[in-house]
Tab-separated table of C-alpha atoms and ligand atoms in Angstrom:
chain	number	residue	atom	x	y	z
A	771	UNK	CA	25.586	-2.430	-15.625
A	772	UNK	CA	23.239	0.469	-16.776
A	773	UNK	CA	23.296	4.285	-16.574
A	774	UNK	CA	21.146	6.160	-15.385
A	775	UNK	CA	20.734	8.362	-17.959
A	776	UNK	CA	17.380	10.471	-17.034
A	777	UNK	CA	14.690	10.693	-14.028
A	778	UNK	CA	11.251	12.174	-14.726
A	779	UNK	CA	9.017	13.313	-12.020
A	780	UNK	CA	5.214	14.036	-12.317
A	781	UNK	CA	2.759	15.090	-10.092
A	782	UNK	CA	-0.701	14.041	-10.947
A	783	UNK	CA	-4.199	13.958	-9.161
A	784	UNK	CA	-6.855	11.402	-10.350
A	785	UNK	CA	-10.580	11.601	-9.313
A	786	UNK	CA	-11.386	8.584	-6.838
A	787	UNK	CA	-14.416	6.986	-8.279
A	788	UNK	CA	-16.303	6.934	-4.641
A	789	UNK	CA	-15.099	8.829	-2.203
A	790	UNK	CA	-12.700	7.209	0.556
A	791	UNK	CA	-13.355	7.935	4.243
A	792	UNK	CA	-10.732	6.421	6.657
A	793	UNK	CA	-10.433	7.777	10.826
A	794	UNK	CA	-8.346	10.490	9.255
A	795	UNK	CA	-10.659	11.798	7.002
A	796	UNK	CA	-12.340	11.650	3.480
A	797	UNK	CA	-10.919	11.838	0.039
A	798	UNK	CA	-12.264	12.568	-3.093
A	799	UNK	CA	-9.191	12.651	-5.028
A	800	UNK	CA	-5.676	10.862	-5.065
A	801	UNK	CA	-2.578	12.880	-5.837
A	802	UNK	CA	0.539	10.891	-6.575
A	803	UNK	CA	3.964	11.508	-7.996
A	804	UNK	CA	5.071	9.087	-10.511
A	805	UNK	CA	8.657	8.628	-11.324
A	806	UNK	CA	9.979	7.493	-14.714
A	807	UNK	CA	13.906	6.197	-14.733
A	808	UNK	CA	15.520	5.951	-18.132
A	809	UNK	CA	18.704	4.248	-19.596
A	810	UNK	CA	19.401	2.077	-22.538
A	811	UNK	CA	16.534	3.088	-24.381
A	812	UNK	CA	14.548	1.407	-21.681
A	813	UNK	CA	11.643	3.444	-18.940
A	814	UNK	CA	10.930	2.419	-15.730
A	815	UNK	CA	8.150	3.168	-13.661
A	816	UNK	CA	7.613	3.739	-10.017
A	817	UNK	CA	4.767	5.390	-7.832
A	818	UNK	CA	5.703	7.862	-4.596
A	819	UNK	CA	2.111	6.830	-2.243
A	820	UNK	CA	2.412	9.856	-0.488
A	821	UNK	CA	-0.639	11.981	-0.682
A	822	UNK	CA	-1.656	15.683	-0.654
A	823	UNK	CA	-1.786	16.043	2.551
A	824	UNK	CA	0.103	14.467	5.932
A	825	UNK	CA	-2.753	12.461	7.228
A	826	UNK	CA	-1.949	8.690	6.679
A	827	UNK	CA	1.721	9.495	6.843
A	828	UNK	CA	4.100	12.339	7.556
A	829	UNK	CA	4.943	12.712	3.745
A	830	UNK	CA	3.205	14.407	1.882
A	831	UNK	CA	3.523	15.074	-2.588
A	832	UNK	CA	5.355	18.384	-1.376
A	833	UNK	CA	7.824	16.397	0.610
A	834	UNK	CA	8.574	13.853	-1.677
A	835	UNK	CA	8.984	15.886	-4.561
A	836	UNK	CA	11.689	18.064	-2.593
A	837	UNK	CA	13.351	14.681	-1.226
A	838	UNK	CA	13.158	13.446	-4.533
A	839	UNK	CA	14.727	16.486	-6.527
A	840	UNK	CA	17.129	17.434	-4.219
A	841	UNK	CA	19.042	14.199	-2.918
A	842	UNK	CA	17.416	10.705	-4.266
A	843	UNK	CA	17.310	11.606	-8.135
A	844	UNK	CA	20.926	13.378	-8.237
A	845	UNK	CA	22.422	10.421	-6.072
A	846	UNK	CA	21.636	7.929	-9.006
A	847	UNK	CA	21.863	10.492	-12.207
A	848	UNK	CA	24.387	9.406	-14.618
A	849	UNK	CA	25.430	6.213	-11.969
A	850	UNK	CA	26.072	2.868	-13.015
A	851	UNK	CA	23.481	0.659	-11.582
A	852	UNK	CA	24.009	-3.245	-11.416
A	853	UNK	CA	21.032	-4.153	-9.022
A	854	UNK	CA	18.022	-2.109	-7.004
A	855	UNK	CA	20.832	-2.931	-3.804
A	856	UNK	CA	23.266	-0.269	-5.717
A	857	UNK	CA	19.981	2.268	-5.450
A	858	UNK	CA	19.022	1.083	-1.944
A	859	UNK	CA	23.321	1.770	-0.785
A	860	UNK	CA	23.119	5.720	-1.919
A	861	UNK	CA	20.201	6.244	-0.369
A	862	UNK	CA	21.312	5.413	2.696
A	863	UNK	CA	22.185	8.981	3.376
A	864	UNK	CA	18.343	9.893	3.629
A	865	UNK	CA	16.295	9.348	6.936
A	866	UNK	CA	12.868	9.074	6.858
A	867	UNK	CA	11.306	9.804	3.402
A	868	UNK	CA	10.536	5.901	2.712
A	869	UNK	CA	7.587	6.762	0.084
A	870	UNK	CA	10.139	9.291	-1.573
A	871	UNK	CA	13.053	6.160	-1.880
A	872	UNK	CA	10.120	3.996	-2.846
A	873	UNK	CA	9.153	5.656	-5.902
A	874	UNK	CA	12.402	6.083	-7.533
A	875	UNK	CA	13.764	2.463	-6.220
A	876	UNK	CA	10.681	0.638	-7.550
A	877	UNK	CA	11.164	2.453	-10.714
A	878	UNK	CA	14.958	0.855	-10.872
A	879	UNK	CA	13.458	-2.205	-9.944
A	880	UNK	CA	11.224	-2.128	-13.207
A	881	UNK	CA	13.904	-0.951	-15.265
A	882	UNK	CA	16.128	-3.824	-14.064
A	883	UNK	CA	13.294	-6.101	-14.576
A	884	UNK	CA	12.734	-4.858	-18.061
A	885	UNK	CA	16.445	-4.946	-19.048
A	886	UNK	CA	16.486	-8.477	-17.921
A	887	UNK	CA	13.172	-9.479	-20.093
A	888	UNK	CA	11.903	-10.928	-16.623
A	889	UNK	CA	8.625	-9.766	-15.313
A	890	UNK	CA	8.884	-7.915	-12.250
A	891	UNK	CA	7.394	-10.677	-9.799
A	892	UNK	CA	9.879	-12.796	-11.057
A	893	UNK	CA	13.133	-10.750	-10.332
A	894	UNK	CA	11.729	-10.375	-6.835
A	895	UNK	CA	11.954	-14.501	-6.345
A	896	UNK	CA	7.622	-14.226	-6.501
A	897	UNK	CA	6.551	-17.992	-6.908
A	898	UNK	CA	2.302	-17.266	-7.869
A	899	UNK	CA	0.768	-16.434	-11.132
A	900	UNK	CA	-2.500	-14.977	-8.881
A	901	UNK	CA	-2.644	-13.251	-5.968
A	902	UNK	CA	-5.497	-13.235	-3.867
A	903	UNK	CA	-6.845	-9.888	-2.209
A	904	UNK	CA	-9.942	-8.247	-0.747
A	905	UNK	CA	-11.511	-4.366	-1.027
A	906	UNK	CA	-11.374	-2.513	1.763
A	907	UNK	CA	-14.672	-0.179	2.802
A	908	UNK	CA	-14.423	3.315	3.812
A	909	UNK	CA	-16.493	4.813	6.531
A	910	UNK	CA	-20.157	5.262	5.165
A	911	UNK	CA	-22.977	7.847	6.273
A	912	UNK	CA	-25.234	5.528	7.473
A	913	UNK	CA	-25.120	1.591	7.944
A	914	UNK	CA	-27.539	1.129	5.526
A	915	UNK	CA	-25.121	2.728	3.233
A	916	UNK	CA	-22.360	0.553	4.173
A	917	UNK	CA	-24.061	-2.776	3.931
A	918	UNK	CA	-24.899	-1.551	-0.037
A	919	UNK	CA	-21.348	-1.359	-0.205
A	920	UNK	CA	-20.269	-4.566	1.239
A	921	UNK	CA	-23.058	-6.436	-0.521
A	922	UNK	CA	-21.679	-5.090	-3.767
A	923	UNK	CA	-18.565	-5.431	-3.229
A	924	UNK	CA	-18.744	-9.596	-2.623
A	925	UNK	CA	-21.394	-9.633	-5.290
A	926	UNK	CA	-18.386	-8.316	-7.720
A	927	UNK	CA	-16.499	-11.968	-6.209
A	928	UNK	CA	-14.405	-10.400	-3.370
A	929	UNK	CA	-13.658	-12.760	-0.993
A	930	UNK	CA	-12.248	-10.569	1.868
A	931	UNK	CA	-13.676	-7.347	3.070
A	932	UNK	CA	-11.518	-4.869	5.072
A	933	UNK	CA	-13.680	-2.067	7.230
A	934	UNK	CA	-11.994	0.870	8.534
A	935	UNK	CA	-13.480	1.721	11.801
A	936	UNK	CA	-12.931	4.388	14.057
A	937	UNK	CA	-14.421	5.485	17.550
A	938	UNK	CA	-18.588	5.534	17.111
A	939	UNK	CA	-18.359	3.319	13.723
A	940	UNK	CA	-17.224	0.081	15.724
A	941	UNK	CA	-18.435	-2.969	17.489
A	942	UNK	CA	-21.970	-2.220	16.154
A	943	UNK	CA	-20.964	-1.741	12.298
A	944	UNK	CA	-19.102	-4.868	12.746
A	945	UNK	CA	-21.724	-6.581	14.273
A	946	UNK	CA	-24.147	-5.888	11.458
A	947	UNK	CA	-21.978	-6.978	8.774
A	948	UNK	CA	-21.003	-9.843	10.633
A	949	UNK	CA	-24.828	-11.386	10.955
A	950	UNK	CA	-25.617	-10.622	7.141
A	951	UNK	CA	-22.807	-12.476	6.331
A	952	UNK	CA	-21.648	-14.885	8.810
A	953	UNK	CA	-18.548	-17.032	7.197
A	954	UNK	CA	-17.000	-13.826	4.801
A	955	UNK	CA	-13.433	-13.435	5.801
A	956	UNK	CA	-13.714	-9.792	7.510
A	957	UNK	CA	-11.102	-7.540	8.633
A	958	UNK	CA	-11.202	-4.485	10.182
A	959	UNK	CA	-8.719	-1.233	10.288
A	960	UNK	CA	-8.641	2.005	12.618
A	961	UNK	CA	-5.919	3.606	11.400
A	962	UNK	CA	-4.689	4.743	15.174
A	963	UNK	CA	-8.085	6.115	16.180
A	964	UNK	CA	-7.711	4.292	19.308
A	965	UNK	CA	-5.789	4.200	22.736
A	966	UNK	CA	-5.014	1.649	25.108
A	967	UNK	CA	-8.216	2.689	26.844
A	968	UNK	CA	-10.295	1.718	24.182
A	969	UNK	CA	-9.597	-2.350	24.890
A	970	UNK	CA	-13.112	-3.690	26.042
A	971	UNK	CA	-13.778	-2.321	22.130
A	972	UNK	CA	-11.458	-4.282	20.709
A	973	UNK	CA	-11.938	-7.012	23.093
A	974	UNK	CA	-15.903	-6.816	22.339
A	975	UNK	CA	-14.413	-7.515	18.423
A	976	UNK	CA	-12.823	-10.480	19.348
A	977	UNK	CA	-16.427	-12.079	19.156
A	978	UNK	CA	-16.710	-11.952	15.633
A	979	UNK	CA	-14.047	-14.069	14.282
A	980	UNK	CA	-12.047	-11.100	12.556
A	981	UNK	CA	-8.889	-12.110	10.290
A	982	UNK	CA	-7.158	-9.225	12.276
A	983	UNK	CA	-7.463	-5.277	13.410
A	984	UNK	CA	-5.375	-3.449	11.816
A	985	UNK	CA	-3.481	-0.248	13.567
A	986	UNK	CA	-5.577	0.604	16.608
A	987	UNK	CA	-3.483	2.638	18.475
A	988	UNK	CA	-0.946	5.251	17.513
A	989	UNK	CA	0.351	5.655	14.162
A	990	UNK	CA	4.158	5.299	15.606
A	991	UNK	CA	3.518	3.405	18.895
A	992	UNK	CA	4.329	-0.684	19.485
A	993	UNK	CA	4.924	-0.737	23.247
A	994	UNK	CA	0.842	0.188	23.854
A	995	UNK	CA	-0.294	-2.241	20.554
A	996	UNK	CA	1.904	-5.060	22.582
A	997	UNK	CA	0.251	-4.288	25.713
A	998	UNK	CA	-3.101	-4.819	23.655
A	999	UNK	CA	-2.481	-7.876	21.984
A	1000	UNK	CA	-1.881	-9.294	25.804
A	1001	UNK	CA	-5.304	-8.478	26.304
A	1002	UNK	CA	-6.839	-9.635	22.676
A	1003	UNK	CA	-7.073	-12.642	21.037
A	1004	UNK	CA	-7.672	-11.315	17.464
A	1005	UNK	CA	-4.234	-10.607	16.028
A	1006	UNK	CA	-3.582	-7.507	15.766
A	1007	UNK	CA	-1.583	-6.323	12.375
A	1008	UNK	CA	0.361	-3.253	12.089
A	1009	UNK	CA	0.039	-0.783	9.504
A	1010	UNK	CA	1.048	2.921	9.937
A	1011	UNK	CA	4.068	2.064	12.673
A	1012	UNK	CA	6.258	-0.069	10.304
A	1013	UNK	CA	8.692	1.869	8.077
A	1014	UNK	CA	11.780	-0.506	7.580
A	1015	UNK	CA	13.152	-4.009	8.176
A	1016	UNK	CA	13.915	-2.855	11.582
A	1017	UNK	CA	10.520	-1.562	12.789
A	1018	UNK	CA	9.207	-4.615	12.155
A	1019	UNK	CA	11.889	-6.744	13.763
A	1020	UNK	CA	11.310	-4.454	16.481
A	1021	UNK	CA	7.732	-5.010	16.586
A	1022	UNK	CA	7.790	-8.760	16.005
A	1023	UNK	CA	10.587	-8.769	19.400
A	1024	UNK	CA	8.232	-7.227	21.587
A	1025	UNK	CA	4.573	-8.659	20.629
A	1026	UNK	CA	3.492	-5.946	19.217
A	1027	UNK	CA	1.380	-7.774	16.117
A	1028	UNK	CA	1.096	-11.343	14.724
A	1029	UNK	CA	0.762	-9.926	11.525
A	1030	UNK	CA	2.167	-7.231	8.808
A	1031	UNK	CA	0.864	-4.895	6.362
A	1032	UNK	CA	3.834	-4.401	3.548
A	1033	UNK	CA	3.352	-1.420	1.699
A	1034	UNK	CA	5.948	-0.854	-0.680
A	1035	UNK	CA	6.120	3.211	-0.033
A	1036	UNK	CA	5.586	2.943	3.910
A	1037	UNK	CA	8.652	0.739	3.872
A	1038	UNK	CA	10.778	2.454	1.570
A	1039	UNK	CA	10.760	0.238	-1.116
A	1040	UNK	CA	10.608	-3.134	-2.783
A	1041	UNK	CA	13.846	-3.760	-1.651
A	1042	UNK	CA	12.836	-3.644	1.923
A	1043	UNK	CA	9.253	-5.036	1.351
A	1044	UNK	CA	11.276	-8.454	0.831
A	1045	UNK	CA	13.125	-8.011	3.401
A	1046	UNK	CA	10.327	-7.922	5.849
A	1047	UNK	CA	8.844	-10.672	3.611
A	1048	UNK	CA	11.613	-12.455	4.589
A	1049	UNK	CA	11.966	-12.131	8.313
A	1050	UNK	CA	8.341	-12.768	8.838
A	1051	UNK	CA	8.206	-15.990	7.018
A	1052	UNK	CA	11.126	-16.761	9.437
A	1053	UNK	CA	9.243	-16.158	12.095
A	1054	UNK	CA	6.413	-17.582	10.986
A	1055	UNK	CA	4.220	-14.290	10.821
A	1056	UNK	CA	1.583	-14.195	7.891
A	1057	UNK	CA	1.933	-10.671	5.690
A	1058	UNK	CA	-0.451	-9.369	3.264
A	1059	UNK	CA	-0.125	-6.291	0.838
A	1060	UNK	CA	-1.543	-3.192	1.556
A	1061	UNK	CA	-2.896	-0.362	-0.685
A	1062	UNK	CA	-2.261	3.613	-0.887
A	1063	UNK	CA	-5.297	3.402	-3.510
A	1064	UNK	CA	-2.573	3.575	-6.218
A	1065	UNK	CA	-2.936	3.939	-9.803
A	1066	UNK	CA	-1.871	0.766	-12.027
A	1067	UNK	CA	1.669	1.504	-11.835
A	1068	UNK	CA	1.579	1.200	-8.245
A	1069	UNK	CA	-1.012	-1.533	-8.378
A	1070	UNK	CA	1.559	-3.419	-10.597
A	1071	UNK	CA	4.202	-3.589	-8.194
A	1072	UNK	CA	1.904	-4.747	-5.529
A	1073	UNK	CA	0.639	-7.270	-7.329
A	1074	UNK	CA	4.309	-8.618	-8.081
A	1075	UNK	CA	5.543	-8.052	-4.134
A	1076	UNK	CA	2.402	-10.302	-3.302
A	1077	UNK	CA	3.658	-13.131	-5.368
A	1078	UNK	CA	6.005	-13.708	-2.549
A	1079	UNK	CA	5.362	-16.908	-1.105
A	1080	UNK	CA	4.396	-15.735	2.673
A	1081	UNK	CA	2.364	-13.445	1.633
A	1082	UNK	CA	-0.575	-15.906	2.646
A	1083	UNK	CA	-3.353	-13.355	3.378
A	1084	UNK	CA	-5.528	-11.425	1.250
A	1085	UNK	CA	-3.954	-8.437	-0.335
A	1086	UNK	CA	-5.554	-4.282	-0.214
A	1087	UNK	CA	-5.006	-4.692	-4.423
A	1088	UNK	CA	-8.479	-4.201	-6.006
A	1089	UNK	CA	-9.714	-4.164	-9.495
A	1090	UNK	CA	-8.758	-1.028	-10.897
A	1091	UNK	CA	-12.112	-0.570	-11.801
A	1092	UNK	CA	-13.037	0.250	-7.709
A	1093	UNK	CA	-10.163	3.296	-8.070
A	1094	UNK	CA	-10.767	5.711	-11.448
A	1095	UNK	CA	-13.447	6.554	-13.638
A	1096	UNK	CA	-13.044	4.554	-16.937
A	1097	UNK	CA	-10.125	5.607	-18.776
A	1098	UNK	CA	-8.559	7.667	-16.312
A	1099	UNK	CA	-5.895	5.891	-14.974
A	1100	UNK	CA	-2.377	6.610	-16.390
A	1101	UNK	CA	-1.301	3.064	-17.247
A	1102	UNK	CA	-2.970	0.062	-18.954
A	1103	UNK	CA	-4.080	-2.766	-18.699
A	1104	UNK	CA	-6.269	-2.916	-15.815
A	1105	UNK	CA	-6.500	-5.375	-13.343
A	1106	UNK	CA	-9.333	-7.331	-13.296
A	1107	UNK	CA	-10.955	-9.575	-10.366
A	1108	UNK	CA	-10.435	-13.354	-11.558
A	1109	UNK	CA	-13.854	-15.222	-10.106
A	1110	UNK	CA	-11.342	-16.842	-6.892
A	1111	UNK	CA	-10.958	-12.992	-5.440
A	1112	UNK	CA	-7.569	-12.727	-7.526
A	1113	UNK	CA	-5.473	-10.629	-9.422
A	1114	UNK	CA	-3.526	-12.393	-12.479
A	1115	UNK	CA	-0.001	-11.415	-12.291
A	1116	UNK	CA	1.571	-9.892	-15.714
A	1117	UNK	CA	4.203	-11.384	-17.332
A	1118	UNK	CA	4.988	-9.127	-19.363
A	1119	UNK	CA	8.720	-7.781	-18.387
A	1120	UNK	CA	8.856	-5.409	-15.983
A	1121	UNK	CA	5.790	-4.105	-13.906
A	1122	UNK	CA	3.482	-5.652	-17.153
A	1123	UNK	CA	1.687	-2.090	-17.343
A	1124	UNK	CA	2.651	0.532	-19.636
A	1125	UNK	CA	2.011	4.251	-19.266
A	1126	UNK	CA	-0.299	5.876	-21.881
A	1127	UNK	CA	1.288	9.109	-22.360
A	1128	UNK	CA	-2.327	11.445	-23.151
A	1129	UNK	CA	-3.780	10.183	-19.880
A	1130	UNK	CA	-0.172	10.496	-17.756
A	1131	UNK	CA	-0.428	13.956	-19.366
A	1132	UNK	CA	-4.722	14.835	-18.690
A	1133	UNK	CA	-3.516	13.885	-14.878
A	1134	UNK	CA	-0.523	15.781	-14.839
A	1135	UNK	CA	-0.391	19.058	-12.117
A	1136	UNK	CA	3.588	19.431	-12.908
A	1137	UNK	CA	6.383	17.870	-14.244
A	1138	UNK	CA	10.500	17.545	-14.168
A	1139	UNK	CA	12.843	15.870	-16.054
A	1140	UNK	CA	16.160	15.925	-14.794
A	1141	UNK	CA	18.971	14.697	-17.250
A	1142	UNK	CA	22.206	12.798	-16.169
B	676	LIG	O1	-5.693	0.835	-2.072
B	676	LIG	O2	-7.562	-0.248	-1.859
B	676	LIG	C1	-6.715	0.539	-1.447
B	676	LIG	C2	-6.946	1.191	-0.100
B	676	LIG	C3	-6.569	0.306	1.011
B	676	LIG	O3	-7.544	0.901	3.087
B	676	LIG	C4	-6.608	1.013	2.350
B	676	LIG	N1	-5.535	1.761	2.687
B	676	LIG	O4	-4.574	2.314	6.075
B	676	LIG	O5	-4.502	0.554	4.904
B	676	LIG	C5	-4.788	1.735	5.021
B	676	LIG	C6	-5.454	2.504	3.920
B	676	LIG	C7	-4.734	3.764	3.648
B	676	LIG	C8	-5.397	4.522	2.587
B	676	LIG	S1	-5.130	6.181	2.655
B	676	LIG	C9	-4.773	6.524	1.005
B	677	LIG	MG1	-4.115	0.470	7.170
């Protein structure tokens, strides 16, 4: 048992180091709120992925911060805590807000991991001491542009490049990449730019021997996505629709994907992240991590949830050095590309990163400390 004696919440905003251009639009800068849990002299860390603005999700820093000051931190303030399950039962009261639960259960789950002098990866059953994972490449100005990218990004050692696509930047961007570099393991995401309408685009994809496409068609929808897996033979892996254990046993039911993106905020936490571990390796459906282009505290945890043993493809969990200009990000040490496209897994207790407290406050927009 441990109390919760004191939550911390901080808002902070980071410079990207290139700018990120998805469907939804571009970003120069990634705003965050991090959550620090305290008891027995011990801090946890967790990271809320929701950004400035309601574009990739309906949360949004705003949100989070009011769903996190108003109901998740006073339901665990001053509570006895034996496991992240005794976190995961109060908030149970909350619907919706997964990236809000996320940040404040993943910070449990670090403290729990800390108290217990096991690294993180551990406590969650993880089995690896690497993960693998790939980069994933924003929309670029030109093609020319984008093929610099790629080319520098598997000269770096990935071994797994993601594009995002949307309508325009398709078939023939694919294509391209595709002949300069015929046997790389290539992915591709839309981020629901797409409607059913759009198949003989995704069907003109299936040509080019893609690991998957990643959320073509609406960011809530899986009756459309199962009508367009009939009608592809790429699978198709959902992103953006899957916010719980039951979206994706939902999804999985109907044939809506053959594969799933686990994001520890878009699911609500690391709690539920197994859990749809779990049920996929049941049913014999490959995961992979995704990324919210988190700082290292959130990098941390996804490089412990992919230490699960089904998660078999290529993880969104780059270098840190693709994210944040040199001695930027709020927590150290970085991760750093092993020369087999992985990330070494800390093991170190807990998440394996700590916060460095001049950079946490250089990045820092506001700040609350609520005490038990
Ligand atoms: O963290 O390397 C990363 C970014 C991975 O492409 C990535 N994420 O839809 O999967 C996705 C996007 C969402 C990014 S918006 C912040
Ligand atoms: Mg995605």
């Amino acid at each position: 048992m441990i109390k919760i004696e004191r939550v911390e919440l901080y808002h902070i905003e980071l410079p990207l180091l290139h700018p990120f251009e998805t469907s939804f639009g571009r970003e120069f800068t990634r705003a965050c709120v991090l959550v620090s849990v305290h008891a027995a002299g011990l801090t946890g860390w967790g990271e809320c992925t929701a950004e400035a603005g309601p574009w990739y999700s309906s949360e949004t820093v705003e949100t989070a911060w009011h769903v996190l000051k108003d109901f998740l931190v006073p339901s665990v303030l001053g509570q006895e805590i034996a496991s992240p399950d005794d976190v995961v039962s109060r908030f149970r009261r909350v619907r919706g807000h997964p990236m809000a639960r996320a940040g404040l259960e993943s910070g449990v789950w670090d403290l729990l991991a800390q108290a217990q002098g096991a690294p993180l990866a551990g406590l969650l059953g993880g089995e690896r001491d690497r993960v693998k994972v790939g980069v994933s490449v924003g929309i670029e100005a030109t093609l020319e542009s984008l093929l610099d990218r790629v080319a520098q990004h598997v000269d770096e050692g990935y071994g797994r490049v993601k594009l995002k696509i949307k309508p325009g930047w398709d078939v023939d961007v694919v294509r391209a990449v595709r002949e300069r570099w015929p046997d790389l393991p290539l992915q591709v995401d839309a981020n629901s730019a797409y409607t059913l309408e759009d198949a003989p685009i995704f069907q003109a994809l299936d040509q080019f021997g893609l690991l998957l496409i990643e959320q073509p068609l609406h960011y809530d929808d899986i009756v459309d996505h199962a009508k367009l897996q009939a009608q592809i033979r790429t699978p198709i892996c959902l992103d953006e629709s899957i916010h719980s254990p039951e979206h994706a046993r939902w999804a999985l039911d109907i044939g809506a994907c053959r594969v799933i993106n686990i994001k520890v905020g878009r699911v609500g936490g690391l709690t539920a992240a197994r859990q749809i571990h779990d049920l996929c390796d049941a049913r014999g459906v490959p995961v992979w991590c995704g990324g919210m282009l988190e700082t290292n505290v959130g990098r941390a945890a996804n490089v412990a949830v992919a230490t699960l043993p089904n998660f078999t493809l290529p993880g969104d969990i780059s270098a840190s050095a693709r994210y944040y200009p040199l001695g930027r990000d709020v927590a150290e040490p970085n991760f750093v590309l092993n020369d087999d496209s992985t990330l070494s897994v800390p093991t170190d207790p807990g998440l394996g990163v700590r916060v460095i407290e001049g950079r946490l406050n250089a990045a820092c927009l506001r700040h609350l400390a609520e005490n038990g």
